Amino acid sequence: MTDADLINLLDDLREEDFKIFKWHLKKEKLGDIEPIKESKLGKAERPDVVDLMVEKYKFAGAVEVTKSLFQKISRNDLVDKLPNIGSGAAGPGPAVTPSVPAETSSVPADEKLKSVRTQFIERVTDSNLNTLLGKLLEQGIINDGEMESAENPIRAKKAGALIDMVRKKGAEASSALITALCEVDPFLSKLLNLQ
């Protein structure tokens, strides 16, 4: 799911439903995150509204807010088209907020990794880390010594070592890690908005 998909879903709303959606949006909190100010929503068109939501709540939060508002305006047909990105129980804390900005095509891969570092460390599984290390070793992105230095019985430390080691090698190495992550864990790469 991308920002464009959210815009397409908002395009399915009639103009009066879209006005009601925006009315609810100016009151919608996500955990401790305050609602979007009415002054920003006033004349905002659908793409502007998506940009505002992603800026305010990050992408995963924007999906959750959209889902909540579709329910409030009785558009459950549109709710069903949204993925279950996060559980409401987790709230918006670190699990949601470090997401990558919506438009990342011009952002270098090493900067993308830097912006999702915390979420990557929190969410990547140990088995996927081992697979990623193996793929990067096979491609020559890391060498045997770096592979050994990244080995750590503590998953979070291993994840931090991997992402920092690759990120310091620049955009090309970072792009290889992103590609490998998309293959190994499509759900996590989508959650981090790396696809």
PDB file of C-alpha atoms in Angstrom:
ATOM      1  CA  MET A   1       0.000   0.000   0.000  1.00  0.00           C
ATOM      2  CA  THR A   2       1.285   3.473  -0.910  1.00  0.00           C
ATOM      3  CA  ASP A   3       0.204   7.093  -0.580  1.00  0.00           C
ATOM      4  CA  ALA A   4      -1.280   6.832  -4.079  1.00  0.00           C
ATOM      5  CA  ASP A   5      -3.495   3.967  -2.885  1.00  0.00           C
ATOM      6  CA  LEU A   6      -4.786   6.149  -0.028  1.00  0.00           C
ATOM      7  CA  ILE A   7      -5.518   8.961  -2.489  1.00  0.00           C
ATOM      8  CA  ASN A   8      -7.396   6.505  -4.732  1.00  0.00           C
ATOM      9  CA  LEU A   9      -9.505   5.386  -1.777  1.00  0.00           C
ATOM     10  CA  LEU A  10     -10.325   8.996  -0.919  1.00  0.00           C
ATOM     11  CA  ASP A  11     -11.275   9.487  -4.583  1.00  0.00           C
ATOM     12  CA  ASP A  12     -14.010   6.891  -3.986  1.00  0.00           C
ATOM     13  CA  LEU A  13     -15.681   9.314  -1.563  1.00  0.00           C
ATOM     14  CA  ARG A  14     -18.385  11.650  -2.825  1.00  0.00           C
ATOM     15  CA  GLU A  15     -17.643  15.308  -2.196  1.00  0.00           C
ATOM     16  CA  GLU A  16     -19.979  15.503   0.820  1.00  0.00           C
ATOM     17  CA  ASP A  17     -18.451  12.345   2.332  1.00  0.00           C
ATOM     18  CA  PHE A  18     -14.984  13.823   1.802  1.00  0.00           C
ATOM     19  CA  LYS A  19     -16.041  16.976   3.689  1.00  0.00           C
ATOM     20  CA  ILE A  20     -17.293  14.833   6.577  1.00  0.00           C
ATOM     21  CA  PHE A  21     -14.051  12.805   6.455  1.00  0.00           C
ATOM     22  CA  LYS A  22     -12.064  16.062   6.823  1.00  0.00           C
ATOM     23  CA  TRP A  23     -14.378  17.230   9.622  1.00  0.00           C
ATOM     24  CA  HIS A  24     -13.645  14.052  11.576  1.00  0.00           C
ATOM     25  CA  LEU A  25      -9.943  14.280  10.707  1.00  0.00           C
ATOM     26  CA  LYS A  26      -9.560  17.636  12.455  1.00  0.00           C
ATOM     27  CA  LYS A  27     -10.689  15.883  15.680  1.00  0.00           C
ATOM     28  CA  GLU A  28      -8.796  12.588  15.183  1.00  0.00           C
ATOM     29  CA  LYS A  29      -6.010  11.891  17.670  1.00  0.00           C
ATOM     30  CA  LEU A  30      -3.720   8.906  17.301  1.00  0.00           C
ATOM     31  CA  GLY A  31      -2.431   8.041  20.752  1.00  0.00           C
ATOM     32  CA  ASP A  32      -0.599  11.149  21.958  1.00  0.00           C
ATOM     33  CA  ILE A  33      -0.474  12.758  18.500  1.00  0.00           C
ATOM     34  CA  GLU A  34      -2.753  15.757  18.265  1.00  0.00           C
ATOM     35  CA  PRO A  35      -5.188  16.136  15.340  1.00  0.00           C
ATOM     36  CA  ILE A  36      -4.306  18.011  12.168  1.00  0.00           C
ATOM     37  CA  LYS A  37      -5.142  21.706  12.520  1.00  0.00           C
ATOM     38  CA  GLU A  38      -8.340  22.867  10.849  1.00  0.00           C
ATOM     39  CA  SER A  39      -6.444  25.688   9.119  1.00  0.00           C
ATOM     40  CA  LYS A  40      -4.374  23.103   7.212  1.00  0.00           C
ATOM     41  CA  LEU A  41      -7.392  21.000   6.254  1.00  0.00           C
ATOM     42  CA  GLY A  42      -9.666  23.837   5.119  1.00  0.00           C
ATOM     43  CA  LYS A  43      -9.165  23.827   1.337  1.00  0.00           C
ATOM     44  CA  ALA A  44      -7.022  20.689   1.181  1.00  0.00           C
ATOM     45  CA  GLU A  45      -7.756  18.379  -1.741  1.00  0.00           C
ATOM     46  CA  ARG A  46      -7.422  14.598  -1.464  1.00  0.00           C
ATOM     47  CA  PRO A  47      -3.665  14.405  -2.200  1.00  0.00           C
ATOM     48  CA  ASP A  48      -3.050  17.249   0.275  1.00  0.00           C
ATOM     49  CA  VAL A  49      -5.048  15.425   2.955  1.00  0.00           C
ATOM     50  CA  VAL A  50      -2.999  12.246   2.456  1.00  0.00           C
ATOM     51  CA  ASP A  51       0.232  14.273   2.646  1.00  0.00           C
ATOM     52  CA  LEU A  52      -0.954  15.941   5.861  1.00  0.00           C
ATOM     53  CA  MET A  53      -1.907  12.593   7.425  1.00  0.00           C
ATOM     54  CA  VAL A  54       1.408  10.959   6.515  1.00  0.00           C
ATOM     55  CA  GLU A  55       3.318  13.999   7.780  1.00  0.00           C
ATOM     56  CA  LYS A  56       1.375  14.006  11.062  1.00  0.00           C
ATOM     57  CA  TYR A  57       0.885  10.296  11.787  1.00  0.00           C
ATOM     58  CA  LYS A  58       3.540   8.674   9.500  1.00  0.00           C
ATOM     59  CA  PHE A  59       2.348   6.171   6.896  1.00  0.00           C
ATOM     60  CA  ALA A  60       1.210   3.318   9.172  1.00  0.00           C
ATOM     61  CA  GLY A  61      -0.620   5.812  11.398  1.00  0.00           C
ATOM     62  CA  ALA A  62      -2.242   7.455   8.368  1.00  0.00           C
ATOM     63  CA  VAL A  63      -3.628   4.062   7.325  1.00  0.00           C
ATOM     64  CA  GLU A  64      -5.016   3.457  10.826  1.00  0.00           C
ATOM     65  CA  VAL A  65      -6.585   6.950  10.945  1.00  0.00           C
ATOM     66  CA  THR A  66      -8.073   6.484   7.474  1.00  0.00           C
ATOM     67  CA  LYS A  67      -9.553   3.156   8.566  1.00  0.00           C
ATOM     68  CA  SER A  68     -11.075   4.744  11.682  1.00  0.00           C
ATOM     69  CA  LEU A  69     -12.566   7.645   9.708  1.00  0.00           C
ATOM     70  CA  PHE A  70     -13.997   5.356   7.007  1.00  0.00           C
ATOM     71  CA  GLN A  71     -15.777   3.488   9.806  1.00  0.00           C
ATOM     72  CA  LYS A  72     -17.110   6.755  11.228  1.00  0.00           C
ATOM     73  CA  ILE A  73     -18.592   7.744   7.860  1.00  0.00           C
ATOM     74  CA  SER A  74     -19.986   4.218   7.335  1.00  0.00           C
ATOM     75  CA  ARG A  75     -17.745   3.304   4.403  1.00  0.00           C
ATOM     76  CA  ASN A  76     -16.830  -0.197   5.544  1.00  0.00           C
ATOM     77  CA  ASP A  77     -16.436  -1.157   1.883  1.00  0.00           C
ATOM     78  CA  LEU A  78     -13.352   1.080   1.855  1.00  0.00           C
ATOM     79  CA  VAL A  79     -12.141  -0.152   5.266  1.00  0.00           C
ATOM     80  CA  ASP A  80     -11.856  -3.637   3.772  1.00  0.00           C
ATOM     81  CA  LYS A  81      -9.423  -2.301   1.138  1.00  0.00           C
ATOM     82  CA  LEU A  82      -6.963  -1.097   3.801  1.00  0.00           C
ATOM     83  CA  PRO A  83      -4.253  -3.429   5.142  1.00  0.00           C
ATOM     84  CA  ASN A  84      -3.871  -4.221   8.819  1.00  0.00           C
ATOM     85  CA  ILE A  85      -0.577  -2.390   9.270  1.00  0.00           C
ATOM     86  CA  GLY A  86      -0.535  -2.007  13.025  1.00  0.00           C
ATOM     87  CA  SER A  87      -2.556  -2.936  16.028  1.00  0.00           C
ATOM     88  CA  GLY A  88      -4.313  -0.089  17.740  1.00  0.00           C
ATOM     89  CA  ALA A  89      -3.118  -1.503  21.046  1.00  0.00           C
ATOM     90  CA  ALA A  90       0.465  -0.662  20.213  1.00  0.00           C
ATOM     91  CA  GLY A  91      -0.369   3.008  19.904  1.00  0.00           C
ATOM     92  CA  PRO A  92       1.629   5.463  17.870  1.00  0.00           C
ATOM     93  CA  GLY A  93       4.861   5.376  19.863  1.00  0.00           C
ATOM     94  CA  PRO A  94       8.094   4.051  18.404  1.00  0.00           C
ATOM     95  CA  ALA A  95       6.190   1.322  16.584  1.00  0.00           C
ATOM     96  CA  VAL A  96       4.729   3.839  14.145  1.00  0.00           C
ATOM     97  CA  THR A  97       6.444   7.205  14.181  1.00  0.00           C
ATOM     98  CA  PRO A  98       9.887   6.523  12.672  1.00  0.00           C
ATOM     99  CA  SER A  99       8.405   5.611   9.293  1.00  0.00           C
ATOM    100  CA  VAL A 100       9.929   6.925   6.091  1.00  0.00           C
ATOM    101  CA  PRO A 101       8.408  10.062   4.543  1.00  0.00           C
ATOM    102  CA  ALA A 102       5.842   9.418   1.837  1.00  0.00           C
ATOM    103  CA  GLU A 103       7.868  10.491  -1.182  1.00  0.00           C
ATOM    104  CA  THR A 104      11.191   8.723  -0.881  1.00  0.00           C
ATOM    105  CA  SER A 105      12.201   8.199  -4.519  1.00  0.00           C
ATOM    106  CA  SER A 106      14.681  11.090  -4.382  1.00  0.00           C
ATOM    107  CA  VAL A 107      16.019  10.137  -0.944  1.00  0.00           C
ATOM    108  CA  PRO A 108      19.326   8.212  -1.052  1.00  0.00           C
ATOM    109  CA  ALA A 109      19.055   4.625   0.199  1.00  0.00           C
ATOM    110  CA  ASP A 110      21.439   5.236   3.122  1.00  0.00           C
ATOM    111  CA  GLU A 111      19.202   8.098   4.298  1.00  0.00           C
ATOM    112  CA  LYS A 112      16.130   5.851   3.977  1.00  0.00           C
ATOM    113  CA  LEU A 113      17.818   3.290   6.206  1.00  0.00           C
ATOM    114  CA  LYS A 114      18.795   5.962   8.713  1.00  0.00           C
ATOM    115  CA  SER A 115      15.195   7.167   8.920  1.00  0.00           C
ATOM    116  CA  VAL A 116      13.853   3.652   9.662  1.00  0.00           C
ATOM    117  CA  ARG A 117      16.752   2.471  11.851  1.00  0.00           C
ATOM    118  CA  THR A 118      14.798   2.312  15.114  1.00  0.00           C
ATOM    119  CA  GLN A 119      11.839   0.497  13.595  1.00  0.00           C
ATOM    120  CA  PHE A 120      14.103  -1.946  11.772  1.00  0.00           C
ATOM    121  CA  ILE A 121      15.940  -2.792  15.009  1.00  0.00           C
ATOM    122  CA  GLU A 122      12.663  -3.240  16.908  1.00  0.00           C
ATOM    123  CA  ARG A 123      10.872  -5.345  14.303  1.00  0.00           C
ATOM    124  CA  VAL A 124      13.301  -7.487  12.286  1.00  0.00           C
ATOM    125  CA  THR A 125      13.457 -11.130  13.402  1.00  0.00           C
ATOM    126  CA  ASP A 126      16.657 -12.964  14.222  1.00  0.00           C
ATOM    127  CA  SER A 127      16.156 -15.532  11.451  1.00  0.00           C
ATOM    128  CA  ASN A 128      15.602 -12.752   8.885  1.00  0.00           C
ATOM    129  CA  LEU A 129      18.737 -10.968  10.148  1.00  0.00           C
ATOM    130  CA  ASN A 130      20.772 -14.119   9.531  1.00  0.00           C
ATOM    131  CA  THR A 131      19.292 -14.420   6.031  1.00  0.00           C
ATOM    132  CA  LEU A 132      20.058 -10.762   5.285  1.00  0.00           C
ATOM    133  CA  LEU A 133      23.647 -11.155   6.495  1.00  0.00           C
ATOM    134  CA  GLY A 134      24.048 -14.214   4.253  1.00  0.00           C
ATOM    135  CA  LYS A 135      22.646 -12.406   1.209  1.00  0.00           C
ATOM    136  CA  LEU A 136      24.884  -9.371   1.756  1.00  0.00           C
ATOM    137  CA  LEU A 137      27.933 -11.634   2.186  1.00  0.00           C
ATOM    138  CA  GLU A 138      27.089 -13.487  -1.061  1.00  0.00           C
ATOM    139  CA  GLN A 139      26.809 -10.169  -2.923  1.00  0.00           C
ATOM    140  CA  GLY A 140      30.125  -8.908  -1.535  1.00  0.00           C
ATOM    141  CA  ILE A 141      28.440  -6.010   0.280  1.00  0.00           C
ATOM    142  CA  ILE A 142      29.996  -7.241   3.535  1.00  0.00           C
ATOM    143  CA  ASN A 143      33.063  -9.444   4.042  1.00  0.00           C
ATOM    144  CA  ASP A 144      33.666 -12.382   6.395  1.00  0.00           C
ATOM    145  CA  GLY A 145      35.116 -10.167   9.120  1.00  0.00           C
ATOM    146  CA  GLU A 146      32.131  -7.819   9.021  1.00  0.00           C
ATOM    147  CA  MET A 147      29.771 -10.807   9.063  1.00  0.00           C
ATOM    148  CA  GLU A 148      31.466 -12.084  12.223  1.00  0.00           C
ATOM    149  CA  SER A 149      31.461  -8.654  13.866  1.00  0.00           C
ATOM    150  CA  ALA A 150      27.711  -8.371  13.244  1.00  0.00           C
ATOM    151  CA  GLU A 151      27.063 -11.729  14.914  1.00  0.00           C
ATOM    152  CA  ASN A 152      25.604 -11.111  18.347  1.00  0.00           C
ATOM    153  CA  PRO A 153      23.329 -13.260  20.502  1.00  0.00           C
ATOM    154  CA  ILE A 154      21.251 -10.142  21.245  1.00  0.00           C
ATOM    155  CA  ARG A 155      18.955  -9.623  18.240  1.00  0.00           C
ATOM    156  CA  ALA A 156      18.646  -5.832  18.634  1.00  0.00           C
ATOM    157  CA  LYS A 157      22.432  -5.390  18.752  1.00  0.00           C
ATOM    158  CA  LYS A 158      22.835  -7.569  15.658  1.00  0.00           C
ATOM    159  CA  ALA A 159      20.172  -5.537  13.831  1.00  0.00           C
ATOM    160  CA  GLY A 160      21.809  -2.252  14.828  1.00  0.00           C
ATOM    161  CA  ALA A 161      25.250  -3.492  13.764  1.00  0.00           C
ATOM    162  CA  LEU A 162      23.928  -4.654  10.383  1.00  0.00           C
ATOM    163  CA  ILE A 163      22.026  -1.504   9.476  1.00  0.00           C
ATOM    164  CA  ASP A 164      24.837   0.816  10.638  1.00  0.00           C
ATOM    165  CA  MET A 165      27.567  -1.179   8.880  1.00  0.00           C
ATOM    166  CA  VAL A 166      25.687  -1.165   5.572  1.00  0.00           C
ATOM    167  CA  ARG A 167      24.510   2.432   5.857  1.00  0.00           C
ATOM    168  CA  LYS A 168      28.093   3.665   6.341  1.00  0.00           C
ATOM    169  CA  LYS A 169      29.031   2.036   3.026  1.00  0.00           C
ATOM    170  CA  GLY A 170      26.759   4.441   1.164  1.00  0.00           C
ATOM    171  CA  ALA A 171      23.681   4.437  -1.024  1.00  0.00           C
ATOM    172  CA  GLU A 172      24.586   1.445  -3.214  1.00  0.00           C
ATOM    173  CA  ALA A 173      25.186  -0.914  -0.275  1.00  0.00           C
ATOM    174  CA  SER A 174      22.100   0.460   1.480  1.00  0.00           C
ATOM    175  CA  SER A 175      20.037  -0.158  -1.643  1.00  0.00           C
ATOM    176  CA  ALA A 176      21.243  -3.784  -1.653  1.00  0.00           C
ATOM    177  CA  LEU A 177      20.061  -4.198   1.963  1.00  0.00           C
ATOM    178  CA  ILE A 178      16.685  -2.667   1.115  1.00  0.00           C
ATOM    179  CA  THR A 179      16.301  -5.019  -1.871  1.00  0.00           C
ATOM    180  CA  ALA A 180      17.245  -8.023   0.269  1.00  0.00           C
ATOM    181  CA  LEU A 181      14.801  -6.965   3.003  1.00  0.00           C
ATOM    182  CA  CYS A 182      11.995  -6.644   0.431  1.00  0.00           C
ATOM    183  CA  GLU A 183      12.688 -10.259  -0.628  1.00  0.00           C
ATOM    184  CA  VAL A 184      13.178 -11.701   2.871  1.00  0.00           C
ATOM    185  CA  ASP A 185      10.437  -9.802   4.722  1.00  0.00           C
ATOM    186  CA  PRO A 186       7.957  -8.070   2.376  1.00  0.00           C
ATOM    187  CA  PHE A 187       5.658  -7.163   5.274  1.00  0.00           C
ATOM    188  CA  LEU A 188       8.358  -5.343   7.233  1.00  0.00           C
ATOM    189  CA  SER A 189       9.698  -3.588   4.137  1.00  0.00           C
ATOM    190  CA  LYS A 190       6.160  -2.401   3.343  1.00  0.00           C
ATOM    191  CA  LEU A 191       5.624  -1.258   6.932  1.00  0.00           C
ATOM    192  CA  LEU A 192       8.876   0.704   6.750  1.00  0.00           C
ATOM    193  CA  ASN A 193       7.735   2.101   3.370  1.00  0.00           C
ATOM    194  CA  LEU A 194      10.876   0.782   1.668  1.00  0.00           C
ATOM    195  CA  GLN A 195       9.133  -0.888  -1.305  1.00  0.00           C
TER     196      GLN A 195
END
